[in-house]
């Protein structure tokens, strides 16, 4: 088994059809069927149920597809991080911040500009907290903003200084006309039949946390939209085509109504991380965690 076999499984799952997957992969349908049988033999069981209108994943297939996407995302992180680290050294007197998609990143970037107006400032946005911490370990950045989510192992930060900036709920986004839009609290179980926008993060983040929470609620979320940022996801949800999860200021998710899921199953913890001797250590220690209130979404 290799990465190309995982890509085959993902393509079949996303295409919903052997023939469409074969066209996407530019191989003969018979050849794809043969490869898929070999993959299924290697994994110990059928990954898809064949139906007249196409294929759907089996229980084993749902597991394999989810983990395959995580592994391919992590491999993509490896390539992106390696290319970043291979770039030439930054200009002298530059200070660098790194983070995942989080409203704290532009807030802290603005504080750096105010505190160090004569230094060139660099900001790196990475798809995962692991990638951000790798930049910190190699001294590519001086300060990192990372996120943690429930049921997902947090990244190792033992060699660093860490500050918690706060924990906030992850909210469910619905179209204004959705059947549950009038409710203050909703349960994940009530969303079992919905189509979902997959969170635009990597395997160490919200997407995996959401999938685990939904599986504990008795279903696997039907992700049908992938790679959308919060603004694009809000447009999809607002049009009534799917539901999604959102964290951040309201202006990043216009046109939708935000609902708190019952049971506190979904949340995001934001942490500030820096190495001993970081030129941004003083700024990091001064940041007021209560300032997070400016970017909390309002629950309707």
mmCIF file of C-alpha atoms in Angstrom:
data_model
loop_
_atom_site.group_PDB
_atom_site.id
_atom_site.type_symbol
_atom_site.label_atom_id
_atom_site.label_comp_id
_atom_site.label_asym_id
_atom_site.label_seq_id
_atom_site.Cartn_x
_atom_site.Cartn_y
_atom_site.Cartn_z
ATOM 1 C CA UNK A 1 0.000 0.000 0.000
ATOM 2 C CA UNK A 2 1.224 3.463 -0.876
ATOM 3 C CA UNK A 3 -0.026 7.017 -1.246
ATOM 4 C CA UNK A 4 -1.226 6.377 -4.794
ATOM 5 C CA UNK A 5 -3.518 3.617 -3.503
ATOM 6 C CA UNK A 6 -4.998 6.019 -0.948
ATOM 7 C CA UNK A 7 -5.582 8.561 -3.721
ATOM 8 C CA UNK A 8 -7.414 5.883 -5.714
ATOM 9 C CA UNK A 9 -9.724 5.131 -2.776
ATOM 10 C CA UNK A 10 -10.411 8.841 -2.214
ATOM 11 C CA UNK A 11 -11.119 9.443 -5.897
ATOM 12 C CA UNK A 12 -13.615 6.582 -6.024
ATOM 13 C CA UNK A 13 -15.332 7.836 -2.847
ATOM 14 C CA UNK A 14 -15.524 11.437 -4.060
ATOM 15 C CA UNK A 15 -16.654 10.432 -7.566
ATOM 16 C CA UNK A 16 -19.286 7.996 -6.322
ATOM 17 C CA UNK A 17 -18.705 5.885 -9.416
ATOM 18 C CA UNK A 18 -15.991 3.578 -10.737
ATOM 19 C CA UNK A 19 -16.390 4.933 -14.268
ATOM 20 C CA UNK A 20 -16.172 8.586 -13.191
ATOM 21 C CA UNK A 21 -13.184 7.817 -10.980
ATOM 22 C CA UNK A 22 -11.456 6.054 -13.876
ATOM 23 C CA UNK A 23 -12.011 9.113 -16.070
ATOM 24 C CA UNK A 24 -10.607 11.395 -13.354
ATOM 25 C CA UNK A 25 -7.562 9.176 -12.873
ATOM 26 C CA UNK A 26 -7.198 8.724 -16.668
ATOM 27 C CA UNK A 27 -7.029 4.933 -16.511
ATOM 28 C CA UNK A 28 -9.230 2.196 -17.929
ATOM 29 C CA UNK A 29 -12.261 1.278 -15.849
ATOM 30 C CA UNK A 30 -11.227 -2.388 -15.843
ATOM 31 C CA UNK A 31 -7.767 -1.441 -14.612
ATOM 32 C CA UNK A 32 -9.229 0.664 -11.805
ATOM 33 C CA UNK A 33 -11.545 -2.173 -10.766
ATOM 34 C CA UNK A 34 -8.581 -4.547 -10.623
ATOM 35 C CA UNK A 35 -6.536 -2.125 -8.518
ATOM 36 C CA UNK A 36 -9.467 -1.519 -6.176
ATOM 37 C CA UNK A 37 -9.933 -5.274 -5.627
ATOM 38 C CA UNK A 38 -6.260 -5.592 -4.720
ATOM 39 C CA UNK A 39 -6.536 -2.689 -2.280
ATOM 40 C CA UNK A 40 -9.608 -4.273 -0.678
ATOM 41 C CA UNK A 41 -7.768 -7.585 -0.347
ATOM 42 C CA UNK A 42 -4.860 -5.783 1.331
ATOM 43 C CA UNK A 43 -7.195 -4.033 3.782
ATOM 44 C CA UNK A 44 -9.225 -7.146 4.535
ATOM 45 C CA UNK A 45 -12.686 -6.325 3.190
ATOM 46 C CA UNK A 46 -14.818 -4.424 0.661
ATOM 47 C CA UNK A 47 -14.543 -0.646 0.797
ATOM 48 C CA UNK A 48 -17.556 0.107 -1.406
ATOM 49 C CA UNK A 49 -21.016 -1.279 -2.075
ATOM 50 C CA UNK A 50 -21.787 -1.473 -5.777
ATOM 51 C CA UNK A 51 -25.200 -0.085 -6.731
ATOM 52 C CA UNK A 52 -26.826 0.624 -10.096
ATOM 53 C CA UNK A 53 -26.285 4.374 -9.677
ATOM 54 C CA UNK A 54 -22.686 4.069 -8.457
ATOM 55 C CA UNK A 55 -20.822 3.092 -5.287
ATOM 56 C CA UNK A 56 -21.098 4.066 -1.620
ATOM 57 C CA UNK A 57 -18.550 3.378 1.113
ATOM 58 C CA UNK A 58 -19.036 0.465 3.487
ATOM 59 C CA UNK A 59 -18.391 0.953 7.204
ATOM 60 C CA UNK A 60 -14.790 -0.110 6.562
ATOM 61 C CA UNK A 61 -14.697 2.231 3.574
ATOM 62 C CA UNK A 62 -15.836 5.226 5.634
ATOM 63 C CA UNK A 63 -12.997 4.566 8.083
ATOM 64 C CA UNK A 64 -10.393 4.111 5.347
ATOM 65 C CA UNK A 65 -11.535 7.179 3.395
ATOM 66 C CA UNK A 66 -11.371 9.355 6.520
ATOM 67 C CA UNK A 67 -7.917 8.161 7.524
ATOM 68 C CA UNK A 68 -6.648 8.279 3.929
ATOM 69 C CA UNK A 69 -7.630 11.927 3.672
ATOM 70 C CA UNK A 70 -5.803 12.635 6.953
ATOM 71 C CA UNK A 71 -2.631 10.874 5.759
ATOM 72 C CA UNK A 72 -2.632 12.644 2.405
ATOM 73 C CA UNK A 73 -3.214 15.981 4.141
ATOM 74 C CA UNK A 74 -0.273 15.293 6.444
ATOM 75 C CA UNK A 75 1.894 14.414 3.451
ATOM 76 C CA UNK A 76 0.845 17.701 1.861
ATOM 77 C CA UNK A 77 1.816 19.465 5.090
ATOM 78 C CA UNK A 78 5.230 17.809 4.906
ATOM 79 C CA UNK A 79 5.823 19.074 1.370
ATOM 80 C CA UNK A 80 4.611 22.594 2.170
ATOM 81 C CA UNK A 81 6.714 22.834 5.328
ATOM 82 C CA UNK A 82 9.813 21.495 3.605
ATOM 83 C CA UNK A 83 9.479 24.039 0.806
ATOM 84 C CA UNK A 84 9.029 26.864 3.324
ATOM 85 C CA UNK A 85 12.087 25.816 5.315
ATOM 86 C CA UNK A 86 14.148 25.547 2.135
ATOM 87 C CA UNK A 87 13.596 29.229 1.311
ATOM 88 C CA UNK A 88 16.484 31.665 1.857
ATOM 89 C CA UNK A 89 16.997 33.210 5.282
ATOM 90 C CA UNK A 90 14.767 36.168 6.078
ATOM 91 C CA UNK A 91 16.027 39.777 6.000
ATOM 92 C CA UNK A 92 17.912 41.018 9.082
ATOM 93 C CA UNK A 93 15.766 42.632 11.786
ATOM 94 C CA UNK A 94 12.680 40.778 10.582
ATOM 95 C CA UNK A 95 10.310 39.267 13.162
ATOM 96 C CA UNK A 96 8.023 36.450 12.126
ATOM 97 C CA UNK A 97 4.666 35.205 13.359
ATOM 98 C CA UNK A 98 3.089 31.912 12.342
ATOM 99 C CA UNK A 99 -0.380 30.524 12.855
ATOM 100 C CA UNK A 100 -3.341 28.542 11.634
ATOM 101 C CA UNK A 101 -6.568 30.126 10.389
ATOM 102 C CA UNK A 102 -7.614 31.981 13.529
ATOM 103 C CA UNK A 103 -8.760 35.580 14.107
ATOM 104 C CA UNK A 104 -6.004 35.933 16.712
ATOM 105 C CA UNK A 105 -3.340 35.900 13.961
ATOM 106 C CA UNK A 106 -4.170 39.297 12.392
ATOM 107 C CA UNK A 107 -4.812 40.708 15.876
ATOM 108 C CA UNK A 108 -1.337 39.712 17.092
ATOM 109 C CA UNK A 109 0.241 40.793 13.792
ATOM 110 C CA UNK A 110 -1.195 44.274 14.399
ATOM 111 C CA UNK A 111 0.241 44.305 17.932
ATOM 112 C CA UNK A 112 3.685 43.402 16.571
ATOM 113 C CA UNK A 113 3.523 46.307 14.121
ATOM 114 C CA UNK A 114 2.593 48.669 16.951
ATOM 115 C CA UNK A 115 5.289 47.366 19.316
ATOM 116 C CA UNK A 116 8.109 47.016 16.753
ATOM 117 C CA UNK A 117 7.395 49.585 14.031
ATOM 118 C CA UNK A 118 10.986 49.597 12.731
ATOM 119 C CA UNK A 119 11.229 45.845 12.181
ATOM 120 C CA UNK A 120 10.110 44.114 9.043
ATOM 121 C CA UNK A 121 7.270 41.779 9.921
ATOM 122 C CA UNK A 122 6.572 38.402 8.344
ATOM 123 C CA UNK A 123 3.463 36.266 8.861
ATOM 124 C CA UNK A 124 3.116 32.615 7.862
ATOM 125 C CA UNK A 125 -0.299 30.966 7.691
ATOM 126 C CA UNK A 126 -0.077 27.187 7.780
ATOM 127 C CA UNK A 127 -2.761 24.503 7.376
ATOM 128 C CA UNK A 128 -2.003 22.778 10.684
ATOM 129 C CA UNK A 129 -0.651 23.503 14.149
ATOM 130 C CA UNK A 130 2.042 20.875 13.628
ATOM 131 C CA UNK A 131 3.331 22.780 10.599
ATOM 132 C CA UNK A 132 3.381 26.042 12.587
ATOM 133 C CA UNK A 133 5.350 24.447 15.425
ATOM 134 C CA UNK A 134 7.855 23.023 12.958
ATOM 135 C CA UNK A 135 8.556 26.578 11.790
ATOM 136 C CA UNK A 136 9.044 27.564 15.435
ATOM 137 C CA UNK A 137 11.454 24.677 16.097
ATOM 138 C CA UNK A 138 13.581 25.642 13.113
ATOM 139 C CA UNK A 139 13.528 29.341 14.164
ATOM 140 C CA UNK A 140 11.706 30.367 11.013
ATOM 141 C CA UNK A 141 9.219 32.209 13.228
ATOM 142 C CA UNK A 142 9.497 33.770 16.698
ATOM 143 C CA UNK A 143 5.903 33.312 17.839
ATOM 144 C CA UNK A 144 3.197 30.742 17.018
ATOM 145 C CA UNK A 145 -0.587 30.758 17.293
ATOM 146 C CA UNK A 146 -1.976 27.222 17.421
ATOM 147 C CA UNK A 147 -5.379 25.660 17.991
ATOM 148 C CA UNK A 148 -6.502 22.595 19.931
ATOM 149 C CA UNK A 149 -9.784 20.712 19.578
ATOM 150 C CA UNK A 150 -11.510 18.010 21.669
ATOM 151 C CA UNK A 151 -10.685 14.335 21.058
ATOM 152 C CA UNK A 152 -7.639 15.259 18.965
ATOM 153 C CA UNK A 153 -4.183 14.786 20.454
ATOM 154 C CA UNK A 154 -2.619 18.216 21.058
ATOM 155 C CA UNK A 155 0.736 18.993 19.425
ATOM 156 C CA UNK A 156 3.807 18.582 21.627
ATOM 157 C CA UNK A 157 4.971 21.922 23.068
ATOM 158 C CA UNK A 158 7.050 20.820 26.068
ATOM 159 C CA UNK A 159 10.180 22.697 25.000
ATOM 160 C CA UNK A 160 8.308 25.980 24.597
ATOM 161 C CA UNK A 161 6.595 28.592 26.735
ATOM 162 C CA UNK A 162 2.823 28.450 26.277
ATOM 163 C CA UNK A 163 -0.026 30.858 27.038
ATOM 164 C CA UNK A 164 -3.694 30.001 26.751
ATOM 165 C CA UNK A 165 -5.595 32.793 25.050
ATOM 166 C CA UNK A 166 -8.988 31.258 25.692
ATOM 167 C CA UNK A 167 -11.434 28.517 24.786
ATOM 168 C CA UNK A 168 -14.522 29.238 22.733
ATOM 169 C CA UNK A 169 -17.371 27.090 21.429
ATOM 170 C CA UNK A 170 -17.454 25.882 17.867
ATOM 171 C CA UNK A 171 -20.889 26.753 16.505
ATOM 172 C CA UNK A 172 -23.131 25.098 13.946
ATOM 173 C CA UNK A 173 -23.956 27.300 10.955
ATOM 174 C CA UNK A 174 -27.411 26.956 9.385
ATOM 175 C CA UNK A 175 -29.255 28.732 6.609
ATOM 176 C CA UNK A 176 -31.807 31.241 8.009
ATOM 177 C CA UNK A 177 -34.638 29.088 6.650
ATOM 178 C CA UNK A 178 -33.310 25.812 8.048
ATOM 179 C CA UNK A 179 -35.775 23.659 10.032
ATOM 180 C CA UNK A 180 -33.670 24.132 13.198
ATOM 181 C CA UNK A 181 -32.904 27.842 12.758
ATOM 182 C CA UNK A 182 -35.460 28.869 15.387
ATOM 183 C CA UNK A 183 -33.816 26.747 18.108
ATOM 184 C CA UNK A 184 -31.279 28.093 20.616
ATOM 185 C CA UNK A 185 -29.597 24.724 21.171
ATOM 186 C CA UNK A 186 -29.356 21.856 18.730
ATOM 187 C CA UNK A 187 -27.914 18.361 19.029
ATOM 188 C CA UNK A 188 -25.544 16.728 16.584
ATOM 189 C CA UNK A 189 -27.959 13.806 16.349
ATOM 190 C CA UNK A 190 -30.500 16.152 14.718
ATOM 191 C CA UNK A 191 -27.998 16.812 11.903
ATOM 192 C CA UNK A 192 -27.347 13.166 11.022
ATOM 193 C CA UNK A 193 -29.048 13.422 7.613
ATOM 194 C CA UNK A 194 -27.504 16.736 6.610
ATOM 195 C CA UNK A 195 -24.846 17.434 3.999
ATOM 196 C CA UNK A 196 -21.796 19.131 5.530
ATOM 197 C CA UNK A 197 -19.116 21.568 4.468
ATOM 198 C CA UNK A 198 -15.834 20.027 5.606
ATOM 199 C CA UNK A 199 -13.799 22.402 7.802
ATOM 200 C CA UNK A 200 -10.939 23.865 5.798
ATOM 201 C CA UNK A 201 -8.211 22.586 8.094
ATOM 202 C CA UNK A 202 -5.964 19.576 8.318
ATOM 203 C CA UNK A 203 -6.051 16.344 10.260
ATOM 204 C CA UNK A 204 -4.917 17.819 13.586
ATOM 205 C CA UNK A 205 -7.810 20.259 13.701
ATOM 206 C CA UNK A 206 -11.502 20.869 13.593
ATOM 207 C CA UNK A 207 -12.351 18.451 10.774
ATOM 208 C CA UNK A 208 -11.180 15.408 12.708
ATOM 209 C CA UNK A 209 -12.730 16.671 15.954
ATOM 210 C CA UNK A 210 -16.089 17.192 14.234
ATOM 211 C CA UNK A 211 -16.022 13.738 12.648
ATOM 212 C CA UNK A 212 -15.270 12.070 15.996
ATOM 213 C CA UNK A 213 -18.052 14.033 17.726
ATOM 214 C CA UNK A 214 -20.535 13.047 15.027
ATOM 215 C CA UNK A 215 -19.496 9.393 15.152
ATOM 216 C CA UNK A 216 -20.064 9.446 18.916
ATOM 217 C CA UNK A 217 -23.524 10.796 18.130
ATOM 218 C CA UNK A 218 -24.144 7.751 15.933
ATOM 219 C CA UNK A 219 -23.390 8.926 12.396
ATOM 220 C CA UNK A 220 -20.592 9.877 10.046
ATOM 221 C CA UNK A 221 -20.953 13.414 8.649
ATOM 222 C CA UNK A 222 -21.581 13.479 4.910
ATOM 223 C CA UNK A 223 -18.872 15.907 3.822
ATOM 224 C CA UNK A 224 -19.594 17.001 0.257
ATOM 225 C CA UNK A 225 -17.787 20.365 0.125
ATOM 226 C CA UNK A 226 -14.038 20.468 0.695
ATOM 227 C CA UNK A 227 -11.352 23.152 0.907
ATOM 228 C CA UNK A 228 -13.656 26.104 1.631
ATOM 229 C CA UNK A 229 -12.517 28.929 3.899
ATOM 230 C CA UNK A 230 -15.045 30.333 6.392
ATOM 231 C CA UNK A 231 -16.391 32.986 4.018
ATOM 232 C CA UNK A 232 -16.959 30.499 1.205
ATOM 233 C CA UNK A 233 -18.394 27.938 3.630
ATOM 234 C CA UNK A 234 -20.838 30.571 4.909
ATOM 235 C CA UNK A 235 -22.002 31.244 1.340
ATOM 236 C CA UNK A 236 -22.636 27.520 0.797
ATOM 237 C CA UNK A 237 -24.489 27.181 4.099
ATOM 238 C CA UNK A 238 -26.450 30.406 3.599
ATOM 239 C CA UNK A 239 -27.714 29.135 0.241
ATOM 240 C CA UNK A 240 -29.224 26.137 2.017
ATOM 241 C CA UNK A 241 -26.917 23.591 0.399
ATOM 242 C CA UNK A 242 -25.259 22.287 3.586
ATOM 243 C CA UNK A 243 -24.530 22.886 7.259
ATOM 244 C CA UNK A 244 -21.112 23.672 8.710
ATOM 245 C CA UNK A 245 -19.084 24.619 11.752
ATOM 246 C CA UNK A 246 -17.745 28.113 12.412
ATOM 247 C CA UNK A 247 -15.496 29.927 14.876
ATOM 248 C CA UNK A 248 -14.647 33.599 14.613
ATOM 249 C CA UNK A 249 -16.150 37.052 14.164
ATOM 250 C CA UNK A 250 -19.543 37.358 12.521
ATOM 251 C CA UNK A 251 -18.198 39.264 9.518
ATOM 252 C CA UNK A 252 -16.358 36.093 8.449
ATOM 253 C CA UNK A 253 -19.615 34.135 8.165
ATOM 254 C CA UNK A 254 -22.356 36.472 6.883
ATOM 255 C CA UNK A 255 -25.816 35.313 5.868
ATOM 256 C CA UNK A 256 -26.101 32.364 8.261
ATOM 257 C CA UNK A 257 -27.442 31.726 11.740
ATOM 258 C CA UNK A 258 -25.089 30.281 14.360
ATOM 259 C CA UNK A 259 -26.299 27.730 16.917
ATOM 260 C CA UNK A 260 -24.566 26.296 19.957
ATOM 261 C CA UNK A 261 -24.448 22.465 19.924
ATOM 262 C CA UNK A 262 -25.808 20.877 23.094
ATOM 263 C CA UNK A 263 -23.373 19.140 25.418
ATOM 264 C CA UNK A 264 -20.343 21.311 24.717
ATOM 265 C CA UNK A 265 -18.895 18.684 22.393
ATOM 266 C CA UNK A 266 -17.136 21.137 20.090
ATOM 267 C CA UNK A 267 -14.703 23.878 21.098
ATOM 268 C CA UNK A 268 -11.425 25.502 20.112
ATOM 269 C CA UNK A 269 -8.601 26.431 22.470
ATOM 270 C CA UNK A 270 -6.159 29.042 21.178
ATOM 271 C CA UNK A 271 -2.588 28.953 22.494
ATOM 272 C CA UNK A 272 0.375 31.272 22.043
ATOM 273 C CA UNK A 273 3.740 29.470 21.872
ATOM 274 C CA UNK A 274 7.318 30.757 21.799
ATOM 275 C CA UNK A 275 10.847 29.511 22.396
ATOM 276 C CA UNK A 276 13.164 30.762 25.185
ATOM 277 C CA UNK A 277 14.873 33.927 24.030
ATOM 278 C CA UNK A 278 12.245 34.786 21.428
ATOM 279 C CA UNK A 279 12.323 38.493 20.451
ATOM 280 C CA UNK A 280 8.532 38.459 20.806
ATOM 281 C CA UNK A 281 8.467 36.912 24.295
ATOM 282 C CA UNK A 282 7.680 40.227 26.001
ATOM 283 C CA UNK A 283 4.790 40.948 23.669
ATOM 284 C CA UNK A 284 3.441 37.413 24.128
ATOM 285 C CA UNK A 285 3.458 37.785 27.916
ATOM 286 C CA UNK A 286 1.623 41.128 27.743
ATOM 287 C CA UNK A 287 -1.277 40.053 25.539
ATOM 288 C CA UNK A 288 -4.565 40.102 27.429
ATOM 289 C CA UNK A 289 -6.460 36.857 26.878
ATOM 290 C CA UNK A 290 -9.726 38.696 27.552
ATOM 291 C CA UNK A 291 -9.243 40.545 24.277
ATOM 292 C CA UNK A 292 -10.579 37.441 22.575
ATOM 293 C CA UNK A 293 -14.075 38.798 23.244
ATOM 294 C CA UNK A 294 -13.734 41.069 20.218
ATOM 295 C CA UNK A 295 -13.783 38.093 17.859
ATOM 296 C CA UNK A 296 -16.322 35.788 19.460
ATOM 297 C CA UNK A 297 -19.256 34.998 17.153
ATOM 298 C CA UNK A 298 -22.735 35.900 18.399
ATOM 299 C CA UNK A 299 -25.148 33.001 18.853
ATOM 300 C CA UNK A 300 -28.625 33.621 17.476
#
